[in-house]
mmCIF file of C-alpha atoms and ligand atoms in Angstrom:
data_model
loop_
_atom_site.group_PDB
_atom_site.id
_atom_site.type_symbol
_atom_site.label_atom_id
_atom_site.label_comp_id
_atom_site.label_asym_id
_atom_site.label_seq_id
_atom_site.Cartn_x
_atom_site.Cartn_y
_atom_site.Cartn_z
ATOM 1 C CA MET Y 1 18.682 -11.639 -19.948
ATOM 2 C CA GLU Y 2 17.022 -10.928 -16.634
ATOM 3 C CA GLN Y 3 15.065 -13.891 -15.385
ATOM 4 C CA PRO Y 4 12.805 -13.178 -12.516
ATOM 5 C CA ILE Y 5 12.566 -15.988 -9.947
ATOM 6 C CA ILE Y 6 10.413 -13.969 -7.513
ATOM 7 C CA GLU Y 7 7.717 -11.553 -8.796
ATOM 8 C CA ILE Y 8 5.756 -9.554 -6.214
ATOM 9 C CA ARG Y 9 2.824 -7.382 -7.210
ATOM 10 C CA HIS Y 10 0.571 -5.168 -5.156
ATOM 11 C CA LEU Y 11 1.292 -7.132 -1.983
ATOM 12 C CA GLN Y 12 -0.767 -6.053 1.053
ATOM 13 C CA LYS Y 13 -0.589 -7.211 4.644
ATOM 14 C CA HIS Y 14 -2.542 -6.061 7.680
ATOM 15 C CA PHE Y 15 -2.315 -7.146 11.332
ATOM 16 C CA GLY Y 16 -5.793 -6.180 12.586
ATOM 17 C CA ASP Y 17 -6.026 -2.457 11.955
ATOM 18 C CA LEU Y 18 -2.339 -2.134 11.253
ATOM 19 C CA HIS Y 19 -1.604 -1.795 7.543
ATOM 20 C CA VAL Y 20 2.007 -3.227 7.508
ATOM 21 C CA LEU Y 21 2.702 -3.685 3.736
ATOM 22 C CA HIS Y 22 1.207 -1.195 1.259
ATOM 23 C CA ASP Y 23 1.117 -2.302 -2.365
ATOM 24 C CA ILE Y 24 4.667 -3.777 -2.610
ATOM 25 C CA ASP Y 25 5.990 -4.361 -6.046
ATOM 26 C CA PHE Y 26 9.379 -5.863 -6.971
ATOM 27 C CA ASN Y 27 11.225 -8.726 -8.728
ATOM 28 C CA VAL Y 28 14.180 -10.727 -7.699
ATOM 29 C CA ASN Y 29 16.186 -12.136 -10.679
ATOM 30 C CA LYS Y 30 18.077 -15.341 -10.722
ATOM 31 C CA GLY Y 31 21.512 -14.880 -9.318
ATOM 32 C CA GLU Y 32 20.733 -11.491 -7.864
ATOM 33 C CA VAL Y 33 21.505 -10.277 -4.339
ATOM 34 C CA VAL Y 34 18.896 -7.886 -3.054
ATOM 35 C CA THR Y 35 19.295 -6.243 0.317
ATOM 36 C CA ILE Y 36 16.375 -4.600 2.180
ATOM 37 C CA ILE Y 37 17.160 -1.726 4.525
ATOM 38 C CA GLY Y 38 14.865 0.506 6.730
ATOM 39 C CA SER Y 39 13.981 1.443 10.255
ATOM 40 C CA SER Y 40 12.680 -0.976 12.746
ATOM 41 C CA GLY Y 41 8.933 -1.525 12.244
ATOM 42 C CA SER Y 42 8.943 -0.648 8.560
ATOM 43 C CA GLY Y 43 7.799 -4.067 7.550
ATOM 44 C CA LYS Y 44 11.010 -5.784 6.475
ATOM 45 C CA SER Y 45 10.461 -9.035 8.363
ATOM 46 C CA THR Y 46 6.818 -9.203 7.473
ATOM 47 C CA LEU Y 47 7.769 -8.912 3.723
ATOM 48 C CA LEU Y 48 10.353 -11.717 4.014
ATOM 49 C CA ARG Y 49 7.759 -13.763 6.002
ATOM 50 C CA CYS Y 50 5.181 -13.242 3.255
ATOM 51 C CA ILE Y 51 7.567 -14.470 0.666
ATOM 52 C CA ASN Y 52 8.299 -17.557 2.702
ATOM 53 C CA LEU Y 53 4.544 -17.919 3.534
ATOM 54 C CA LEU Y 54 5.224 -17.807 7.197
ATOM 55 C CA GLU Y 55 2.634 -15.074 6.939
ATOM 56 C CA ILE Y 56 -0.251 -15.116 4.555
ATOM 57 C CA PRO Y 57 -0.523 -11.884 2.540
ATOM 58 C CA ASP Y 58 -4.097 -10.456 2.310
ATOM 59 C CA GLY Y 59 -3.803 -8.955 -1.168
ATOM 60 C CA GLY Y 60 -1.640 -8.952 -4.216
ATOM 61 C CA GLU Y 61 0.360 -11.633 -5.898
ATOM 62 C CA ILE Y 62 3.637 -13.544 -5.292
ATOM 63 C CA LYS Y 63 5.051 -15.683 -8.041
ATOM 64 C CA PHE Y 64 7.999 -18.017 -7.763
ATOM 65 C CA ASP Y 65 9.334 -19.413 -10.933
ATOM 66 C CA LYS Y 66 6.231 -18.214 -12.657
ATOM 67 C CA GLN Y 67 3.953 -20.143 -10.224
ATOM 68 C CA ASN Y 68 1.495 -18.247 -8.031
ATOM 69 C CA ILE Y 69 2.403 -19.350 -4.511
ATOM 70 C CA LEU Y 70 -0.847 -18.117 -3.065
ATOM 71 C CA ASP Y 71 -2.561 -20.794 -5.050
ATOM 72 C CA THR Y 72 -4.176 -23.180 -2.518
ATOM 73 C CA LYS Y 73 -3.118 -26.179 -4.610
ATOM 74 C CA MET Y 74 0.614 -25.400 -4.209
ATOM 75 C CA ASP Y 75 2.863 -27.957 -2.350
ATOM 76 C CA LEU Y 76 3.917 -25.751 0.578
ATOM 77 C CA GLY Y 77 6.621 -28.126 1.861
ATOM 78 C CA LYS Y 78 8.269 -28.405 -1.518
ATOM 79 C CA TYR Y 79 8.021 -24.665 -1.968
ATOM 80 C CA ARG Y 80 9.606 -23.870 1.422
ATOM 81 C CA SER Y 81 12.619 -26.204 0.703
ATOM 82 C CA LYS Y 82 13.436 -24.080 -2.414
ATOM 83 C CA MET Y 83 13.173 -20.740 -0.556
ATOM 84 C CA LEU Y 84 14.827 -21.007 2.825
ATOM 85 C CA MET Y 85 15.048 -18.433 5.528
ATOM 86 C CA VAL Y 86 17.986 -17.809 7.866
ATOM 87 C CA PHE Y 87 16.890 -16.013 11.070
ATOM 88 C CA GLN Y 88 18.414 -13.623 13.513
ATOM 89 C CA SER Y 89 18.075 -16.223 16.227
ATOM 90 C CA PHE Y 90 19.588 -19.169 14.290
ATOM 91 C CA ASN Y 91 16.848 -21.601 15.255
ATOM 92 C CA LEU Y 92 19.139 -24.681 15.364
ATOM 93 C CA PHE Y 93 17.860 -27.876 16.843
ATOM 94 C CA ASN Y 94 19.582 -27.807 20.173
ATOM 95 C CA ASN Y 95 19.327 -31.529 20.936
ATOM 96 C CA LEU Y 96 21.206 -32.387 17.753
ATOM 97 C CA SER Y 97 24.906 -32.206 16.781
ATOM 98 C CA VAL Y 98 26.004 -29.773 14.089
ATOM 99 C CA LEU Y 99 26.104 -32.570 11.499
ATOM 100 C CA GLN Y 100 22.697 -33.926 12.470
ATOM 101 C CA ASN Y 101 21.268 -30.334 12.163
ATOM 102 C CA CYS Y 102 22.527 -30.307 8.619
ATOM 103 C CA MET Y 103 21.264 -33.755 7.734
ATOM 104 C CA ILE Y 104 17.728 -33.829 9.156
ATOM 105 C CA GLY Y 105 15.981 -31.665 6.450
ATOM 106 C CA GLN Y 106 17.731 -33.570 3.768
ATOM 107 C CA THR Y 107 16.640 -36.957 4.993
ATOM 108 C CA LYS Y 108 13.150 -35.979 6.127
ATOM 109 C CA VAL Y 109 12.126 -33.466 3.366
ATOM 110 C CA LEU Y 110 14.295 -34.437 0.394
ATOM 111 C CA LYS Y 111 14.389 -38.194 1.248
ATOM 112 C CA ARG Y 112 18.081 -38.312 0.617
ATOM 113 C CA SER Y 113 20.077 -41.360 2.101
ATOM 114 C CA LYS Y 114 21.925 -40.825 5.282
ATOM 115 C CA GLU Y 115 25.228 -41.244 3.436
ATOM 116 C CA GLU Y 116 24.279 -38.729 0.683
ATOM 117 C CA ALA Y 117 23.057 -36.249 3.379
ATOM 118 C CA LYS Y 118 26.263 -36.575 5.324
ATOM 119 C CA GLN Y 119 28.292 -35.841 2.282
ATOM 120 C CA ARG Y 120 26.339 -32.832 1.356
ATOM 121 C CA ALA Y 121 26.386 -31.691 4.989
ATOM 122 C CA MET Y 122 30.157 -31.944 5.176
ATOM 123 C CA ALA Y 123 30.559 -30.027 1.970
ATOM 124 C CA ALA Y 124 28.172 -27.245 3.254
ATOM 125 C CA LEU Y 125 30.039 -27.119 6.539
ATOM 126 C CA LYS Y 126 33.331 -26.798 4.835
ATOM 127 C CA GLN Y 127 31.898 -23.880 2.790
ATOM 128 C CA VAL Y 128 31.109 -21.922 5.949
ATOM 129 C CA GLY Y 129 34.342 -22.917 7.744
ATOM 130 C CA MET Y 130 32.645 -25.239 10.351
ATOM 131 C CA GLU Y 131 33.647 -28.711 9.193
ATOM 132 C CA ALA Y 132 35.840 -29.238 12.299
ATOM 133 C CA PHE Y 133 32.726 -28.814 14.386
ATOM 134 C CA ALA Y 134 30.623 -31.417 12.661
ATOM 135 C CA ASN Y 135 30.286 -33.615 15.781
ATOM 136 C CA ALA Y 136 30.029 -30.757 18.229
ATOM 137 C CA ASP Y 137 26.929 -30.258 20.266
ATOM 138 C CA SER Y 138 25.252 -27.248 18.710
ATOM 139 C CA THR Y 139 24.472 -25.618 22.099
ATOM 140 C CA ARG Y 140 28.239 -25.289 22.782
ATOM 141 C CA LEU Y 141 28.889 -22.993 19.793
ATOM 142 C CA SER Y 142 29.266 -19.188 19.833
ATOM 143 C CA GLY Y 143 26.574 -17.155 18.132
ATOM 144 C CA GLY Y 144 28.709 -16.653 15.036
ATOM 145 C CA GLN Y 145 29.421 -20.350 14.729
ATOM 146 C CA LYS Y 146 25.607 -21.125 15.266
ATOM 147 C CA GLN Y 147 24.757 -18.768 12.478
ATOM 148 C CA ARG Y 148 27.322 -20.252 10.089
ATOM 149 C CA VAL Y 149 25.815 -23.771 10.865
ATOM 150 C CA ALA Y 150 22.399 -22.333 10.167
ATOM 151 C CA ILE Y 151 23.543 -21.137 6.753
ATOM 152 C CA ALA Y 152 25.172 -24.546 6.031
ATOM 153 C CA ARG Y 153 21.967 -26.230 7.064
ATOM 154 C CA ALA Y 154 20.014 -24.166 4.570
ATOM 155 C CA LEU Y 155 22.667 -24.706 1.819
ATOM 156 C CA CYS Y 156 22.300 -28.430 2.219
ATOM 157 C CA MET Y 157 18.857 -28.208 0.881
ATOM 158 C CA ASP Y 158 20.186 -26.723 -2.313
ATOM 159 C CA PRO Y 159 17.643 -23.900 -2.243
ATOM 160 C CA GLU Y 160 16.986 -21.582 -5.261
ATOM 161 C CA VAL Y 161 16.738 -18.628 -2.988
ATOM 162 C CA LEU Y 162 17.979 -17.857 0.471
ATOM 163 C CA LEU Y 163 16.219 -15.213 2.604
ATOM 164 C CA PHE Y 164 18.153 -13.659 5.534
ATOM 165 C CA ASP Y 165 16.435 -11.638 8.307
ATOM 166 C CA GLU Y 166 19.060 -9.647 10.066
ATOM 167 C CA PRO Y 167 21.470 -12.619 10.275
ATOM 168 C CA THR Y 168 24.050 -10.713 12.196
ATOM 169 C CA SER Y 169 21.969 -8.581 14.607
ATOM 170 C CA ALA Y 170 22.146 -10.986 17.480
ATOM 171 C CA LEU Y 171 25.887 -11.497 17.227
ATOM 172 C CA ASP Y 172 28.783 -10.012 19.207
ATOM 173 C CA PRO Y 173 30.532 -7.491 17.051
ATOM 174 C CA GLU Y 174 33.668 -9.656 16.699
ATOM 175 C CA MET Y 175 31.621 -12.373 15.073
ATOM 176 C CA VAL Y 176 29.710 -10.387 12.559
ATOM 177 C CA GLY Y 177 32.571 -10.300 9.994
ATOM 178 C CA ASP Y 178 32.831 -14.079 9.705
ATOM 179 C CA VAL Y 179 29.155 -14.428 8.918
ATOM 180 C CA LEU Y 180 29.192 -11.618 6.384
ATOM 181 C CA ASP Y 181 32.221 -13.150 4.741
ATOM 182 C CA VAL Y 182 30.300 -16.462 4.304
ATOM 183 C CA MET Y 183 27.390 -14.547 2.705
ATOM 184 C CA LYS Y 184 29.758 -12.685 0.454
ATOM 185 C CA SER Y 185 31.246 -15.949 -0.799
ATOM 186 C CA LEU Y 186 27.714 -17.278 -1.450
ATOM 187 C CA ALA Y 187 26.916 -14.060 -3.445
ATOM 188 C CA LYS Y 188 30.077 -14.611 -5.580
ATOM 189 C CA GLN Y 189 28.909 -18.071 -6.340
ATOM 190 C CA GLY Y 190 25.737 -16.745 -7.806
ATOM 191 C CA LEU Y 191 23.301 -17.780 -5.134
ATOM 192 C CA THR Y 192 20.096 -15.746 -5.203
ATOM 193 C CA MET Y 193 19.694 -13.954 -1.916
ATOM 194 C CA VAL Y 194 17.336 -11.459 -0.275
ATOM 195 C CA ILE Y 195 18.881 -9.911 2.793
ATOM 196 C CA VAL Y 196 17.470 -7.702 5.424
ATOM 197 C CA THR Y 197 20.352 -6.017 7.161
ATOM 198 C CA HIS Y 198 21.568 -3.046 9.105
ATOM 199 C CA GLU Y 199 25.155 -3.615 7.956
ATOM 200 C CA MET Y 200 25.368 -0.648 5.476
ATOM 201 C CA GLN Y 201 28.931 -1.249 4.328
ATOM 202 C CA PHE Y 202 28.141 -4.913 3.529
ATOM 203 C CA ALA Y 203 25.013 -3.921 1.728
ATOM 204 C CA LYS Y 204 27.036 -1.535 -0.350
ATOM 205 C CA ASP Y 205 29.599 -4.325 -1.144
ATOM 206 C CA VAL Y 206 27.425 -7.303 -1.830
ATOM 207 C CA SER Y 207 24.132 -5.963 -3.356
ATOM 208 C CA ASP Y 208 23.063 -5.861 -6.973
ATOM 209 C CA ARG Y 209 20.060 -3.822 -5.794
ATOM 210 C CA VAL Y 210 19.028 -2.166 -2.524
ATOM 211 C CA ILE Y 211 15.432 -1.591 -1.413
ATOM 212 C CA PHE Y 212 14.726 1.029 1.226
ATOM 213 C CA MET Y 213 11.501 0.362 3.062
ATOM 214 C CA ASP Y 214 9.758 3.034 5.125
ATOM 215 C CA LYS Y 215 6.407 2.657 6.830
ATOM 216 C CA GLY Y 216 5.419 -0.346 4.811
ATOM 217 C CA VAL Y 217 6.225 1.086 1.303
ATOM 218 C CA ILE Y 218 9.231 0.743 -0.840
ATOM 219 C CA ALA Y 219 10.403 4.376 -0.630
ATOM 220 C CA GLU Y 220 13.313 3.876 -2.988
ATOM 221 C CA GLN Y 221 15.321 1.205 -4.709
ATOM 222 C CA GLY Y 222 18.349 1.235 -6.864
ATOM 223 C CA ASN Y 223 21.840 -0.123 -7.319
ATOM 224 C CA PRO Y 224 24.010 0.415 -4.242
ATOM 225 C CA ASN Y 225 25.969 3.375 -5.653
ATOM 226 C CA GLU Y 226 22.673 5.242 -6.611
ATOM 227 C CA LEU Y 227 21.017 4.552 -3.418
ATOM 228 C CA PHE Y 228 23.872 5.103 -0.891
ATOM 229 C CA GLU Y 229 25.689 7.873 -2.756
ATOM 230 C CA HIS Y 230 22.872 9.657 -4.520
ATOM 231 C CA PRO Y 231 19.543 8.950 -2.725
ATOM 232 C CA LYS Y 232 16.660 10.589 -4.306
ATOM 233 C CA GLN Y 233 14.266 10.760 -1.396
ATOM 234 C CA GLU Y 234 14.608 12.946 1.657
ATOM 235 C CA ARG Y 235 13.542 9.960 3.876
ATOM 236 C CA THR Y 236 16.281 7.774 2.420
ATOM 237 C CA ARG Y 237 18.886 10.531 3.118
ATOM 238 C CA GLN Y 238 17.588 10.854 6.681
ATOM 239 C CA PHE Y 239 17.705 7.084 7.266
ATOM 240 C CA LEU Y 240 21.232 6.792 5.861
ATOM 241 C CA SER Y 241 22.566 9.802 7.862
ATOM 242 C CA ARG Y 242 22.098 7.609 11.013
ATOM 243 C CA PHE Y 243 24.821 5.326 9.734
ATOM 244 C CA ALA Y 244 27.235 7.972 8.554
HETATM 245 P P1 ADP C 301 10.752 -4.700 10.687
HETATM 246 O O1 ADP C 301 11.225 -6.142 10.399
HETATM 247 O O2 ADP C 301 11.077 -3.765 9.606
HETATM 248 O O3 ADP C 301 11.274 -4.174 12.004
HETATM 249 P P2 ADP C 301 8.148 -6.007 11.046
HETATM 250 O O4 ADP C 301 7.777 -6.524 9.713
HETATM 251 O O5 ADP C 301 8.675 -6.892 12.069
HETATM 252 O O6 ADP C 301 9.177 -4.701 10.817
HETATM 253 O O7 ADP C 301 6.958 -5.233 11.617
HETATM 254 C C1 ADP C 301 6.232 -4.278 10.952
HETATM 255 C C2 ADP C 301 5.005 -3.861 11.822
HETATM 256 O O8 ADP C 301 4.133 -4.937 11.912
HETATM 257 C C3 ADP C 301 5.387 -3.382 13.290
HETATM 258 O O9 ADP C 301 4.588 -2.341 13.646
HETATM 259 C C4 ADP C 301 5.120 -4.699 14.056
HETATM 260 O O10 ADP C 301 4.824 -4.349 15.377
HETATM 261 C C5 ADP C 301 3.922 -5.283 13.345
HETATM 262 N N1 ADP C 301 3.878 -6.751 13.400
HETATM 263 C C6 ADP C 301 4.751 -7.565 12.954
HETATM 264 N N2 ADP C 301 4.335 -8.912 13.140
HETATM 265 C C7 ADP C 301 3.225 -8.856 13.821
HETATM 266 C C8 ADP C 301 2.233 -9.767 14.300
HETATM 267 N N3 ADP C 301 2.453 -11.043 14.112
HETATM 268 N N4 ADP C 301 1.022 -9.290 14.834
HETATM 269 C C9 ADP C 301 0.764 -7.981 14.959
HETATM 270 N N5 ADP C 301 1.715 -7.010 14.558
HETATM 271 C C10 ADP C 301 2.779 -7.410 13.958
HETATM 272 MG MG1 MG C 302 12.496 -7.311 11.448
#
């Protein structure tokens, strides 16, 4: 049985006169990996930011676990800890060590004890292959290492969904593979993920469903085989031809 964890209906977003999201409709089921592809400026980041309420939609509906998240009575802090975002630019706390980066959300938001937070952090760092760097100063890491720590930090919060906005776009090419491998292992474990990416081979390998966005609409969606091998829309074919 497909169990939707995120349900988006008729989502609209404008920035002034710019209509960035037009009537977006889709579900994300529990355990599903959904990738979002499309040209720069097509509204991918805005869509993720609306799901995470970093941007407030100006029309439509977003439900998380059946609850309308646009309801003003919702507990925003609690919601955000269930639905965490990993950014292109890592956003680590530079004045903290790797371990402290992974503990702070747990102690401050989830009110875990230091001991419990440390244990959870070490398990997450191990999962991303960064346990040997627990005491390192986070500013001294490479981009790929920073991104793996950012993923570990998110995992420590035991989120129900992880959102990724071009997690490898800021990395040197030789570091991209390590980060994608970590994400593949999370997908195998059944974590629900929504991933904006330009890594087409990765999207083919890891996705249950691929969404192609063009100019603020979902132009096409389908399983990776359908979308990459037999795209129905001319604009999908044109976009994909750039990666051939
Ligand atoms: P993508 O992630 O697909 O590259 P974005 O969602 O970042 O696209 O942007 C979609 C459109 O919205 C672009 O034209 C962008 O310039 C515009 N935009 C994004 N954020 C803002 C903002 N905060 N204010 C005004 N315009 C924005
Ligand atoms: Mg973007």
